[in-house]
Coordinates of C-alpha atoms in Angstrom, one line a residue:
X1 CA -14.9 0.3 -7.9
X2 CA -12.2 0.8 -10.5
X3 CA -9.1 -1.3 -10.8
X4 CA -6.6 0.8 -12.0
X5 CA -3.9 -0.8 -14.8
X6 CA -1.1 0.9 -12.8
X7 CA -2.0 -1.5 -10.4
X8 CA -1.9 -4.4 -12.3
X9 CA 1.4 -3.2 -13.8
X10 CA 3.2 -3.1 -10.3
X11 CA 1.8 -6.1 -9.1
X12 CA 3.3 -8.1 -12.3
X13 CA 6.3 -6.6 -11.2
X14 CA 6.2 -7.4 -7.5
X15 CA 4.9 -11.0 -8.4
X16 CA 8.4 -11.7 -11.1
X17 CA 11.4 -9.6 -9.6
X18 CA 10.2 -9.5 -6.2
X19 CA 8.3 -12.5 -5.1
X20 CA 11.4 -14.1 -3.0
X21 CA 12.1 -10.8 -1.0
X22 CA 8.8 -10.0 -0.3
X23 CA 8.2 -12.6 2.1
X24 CA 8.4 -11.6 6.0
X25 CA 8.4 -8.1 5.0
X26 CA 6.3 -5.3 6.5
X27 CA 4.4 -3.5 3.2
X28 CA 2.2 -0.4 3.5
X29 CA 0.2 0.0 0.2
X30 CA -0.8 3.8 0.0
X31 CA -4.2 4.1 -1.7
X32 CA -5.2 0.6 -1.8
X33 CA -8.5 1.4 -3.8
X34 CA -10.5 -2.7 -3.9
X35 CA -7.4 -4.4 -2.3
X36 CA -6.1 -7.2 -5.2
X37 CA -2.5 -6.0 -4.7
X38 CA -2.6 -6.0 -0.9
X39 CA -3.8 -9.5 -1.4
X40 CA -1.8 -10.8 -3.3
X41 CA 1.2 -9.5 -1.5
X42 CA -0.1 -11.7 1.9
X43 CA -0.6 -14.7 -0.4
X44 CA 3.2 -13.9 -1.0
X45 CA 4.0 -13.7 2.5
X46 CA 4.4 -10.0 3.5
X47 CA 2.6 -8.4 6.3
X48 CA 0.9 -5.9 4.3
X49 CA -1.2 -3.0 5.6
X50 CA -3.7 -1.8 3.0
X51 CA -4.7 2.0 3.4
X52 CA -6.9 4.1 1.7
X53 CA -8.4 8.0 2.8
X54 CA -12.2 8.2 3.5
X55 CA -12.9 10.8 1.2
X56 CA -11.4 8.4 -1.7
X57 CA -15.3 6.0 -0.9
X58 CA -13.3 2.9 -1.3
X59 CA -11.9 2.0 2.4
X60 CA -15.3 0.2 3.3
X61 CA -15.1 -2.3 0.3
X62 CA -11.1 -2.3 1.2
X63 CA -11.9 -3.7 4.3
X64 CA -14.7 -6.2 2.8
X65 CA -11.7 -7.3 0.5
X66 CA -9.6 -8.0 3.5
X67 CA -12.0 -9.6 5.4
X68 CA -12.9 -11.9 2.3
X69 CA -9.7 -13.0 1.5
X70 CA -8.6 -16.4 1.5
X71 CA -6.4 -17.5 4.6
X72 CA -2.6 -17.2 3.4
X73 CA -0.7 -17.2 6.6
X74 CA 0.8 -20.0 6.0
X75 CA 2.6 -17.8 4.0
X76 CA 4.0 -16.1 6.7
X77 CA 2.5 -13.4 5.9
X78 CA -0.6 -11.0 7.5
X79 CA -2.9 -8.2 6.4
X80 CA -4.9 -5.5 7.3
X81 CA -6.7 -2.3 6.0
X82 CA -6.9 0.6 8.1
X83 CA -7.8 4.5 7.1
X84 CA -5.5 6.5 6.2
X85 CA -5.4 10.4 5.6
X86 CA -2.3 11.3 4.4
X87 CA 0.1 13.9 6.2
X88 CA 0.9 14.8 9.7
X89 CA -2.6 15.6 11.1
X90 CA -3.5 11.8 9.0
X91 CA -0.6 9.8 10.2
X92 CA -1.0 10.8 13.7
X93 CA -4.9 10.3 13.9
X94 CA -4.3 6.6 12.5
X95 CA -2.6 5.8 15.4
X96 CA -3.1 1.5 13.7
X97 CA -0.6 2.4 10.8
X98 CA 1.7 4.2 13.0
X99 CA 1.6 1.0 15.4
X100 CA 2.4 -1.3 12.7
X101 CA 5.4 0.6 10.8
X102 CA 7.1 0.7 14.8
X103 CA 10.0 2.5 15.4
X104 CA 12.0 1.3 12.0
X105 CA 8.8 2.1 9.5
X106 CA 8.0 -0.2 6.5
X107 CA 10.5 -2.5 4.7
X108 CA 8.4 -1.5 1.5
X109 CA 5.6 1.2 0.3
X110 CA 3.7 0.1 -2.2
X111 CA 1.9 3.5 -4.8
X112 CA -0.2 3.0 -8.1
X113 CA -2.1 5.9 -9.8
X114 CA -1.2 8.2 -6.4
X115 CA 0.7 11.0 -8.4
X116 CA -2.3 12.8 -10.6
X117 CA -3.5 15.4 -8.1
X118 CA -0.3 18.2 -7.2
X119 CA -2.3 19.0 -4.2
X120 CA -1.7 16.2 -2.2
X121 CA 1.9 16.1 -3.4
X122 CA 3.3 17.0 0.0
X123 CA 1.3 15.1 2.2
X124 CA 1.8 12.5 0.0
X125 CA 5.6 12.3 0.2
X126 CA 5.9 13.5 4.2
X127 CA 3.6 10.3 4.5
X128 CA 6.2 8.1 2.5
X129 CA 9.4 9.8 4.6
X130 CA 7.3 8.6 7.5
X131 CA 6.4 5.4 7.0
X132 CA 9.2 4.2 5.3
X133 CA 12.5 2.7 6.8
X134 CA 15.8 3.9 6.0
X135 CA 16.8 1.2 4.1
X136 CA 13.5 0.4 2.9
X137 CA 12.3 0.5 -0.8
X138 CA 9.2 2.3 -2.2
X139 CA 7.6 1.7 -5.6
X140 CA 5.3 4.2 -7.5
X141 CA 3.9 3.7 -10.7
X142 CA 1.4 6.4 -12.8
X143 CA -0.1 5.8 -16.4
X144 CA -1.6 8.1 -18.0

């Protein structure tokens, strides 16, 4: 697998301007590729659900990650990785995600490296309209 810098970028973000409002809140990372940040976002305290498509190859070692990962819920927080296609058709076959953002979505999204391919563009943002609560927060960051 391939740990993308973008990730690393956002997650140095996250950890210094946003560590003391992350905790307690529900987090949907979007293409979660090997999992660090969705880690590190339990060990922070949010209730993260890690998500990555099938076709991508990396939800299996996702859910290794998540399966490995040290016990932080005395955090507060939780985690969990679940498929997810993006879309409609995607968010209403993974009925797991859909479950866990409820009625009021996600506090925050969470997007690194998601933006190269103008294909998915539209199933990419109906996906973020969806999941994400009206007064919630997304954050997105591309290198190239």
């Amino acid at each position: 697998g391939v740990l993308w810098k973008a990730s690393l970028v956002l997650l140095d973000y996250l950890e210094r301007k946003q560590a003391d409002t992350l905790k307690g809140k529900r987090v949907l990372e979007l293409g979660s590729g090997l999992g660090h940040m969705a880690v590190e976002l339990y060990r922070l305290g949010a209730h993260v659900v890690c998500t990555e498509q099938v076709a991508m190859g990396a939800l299996q070692r996702l859910q290794t990650t998540v399966a490995e990962a040290p016990n932080h819920s005395a955090a507060g927080g939780s985690i969990s990785a679940m498929e997810l296609e993006w879309g409609e058709a995607g968010w209403t076959a993974s009925t797991g995600v859909a479950a866990a953002a409820g009625a009021g979505g996600f506090d925050i999204v969470v997007m690194s490296e998601l933006v190269f391919d103008e294909s998915v563009h539209e199933e990419l943002l109906w996906t973020l309209e969806k999941s994400l609560s009206p007064q919630g927060t997304a954050f997105s960051v591309f290198l190239n």
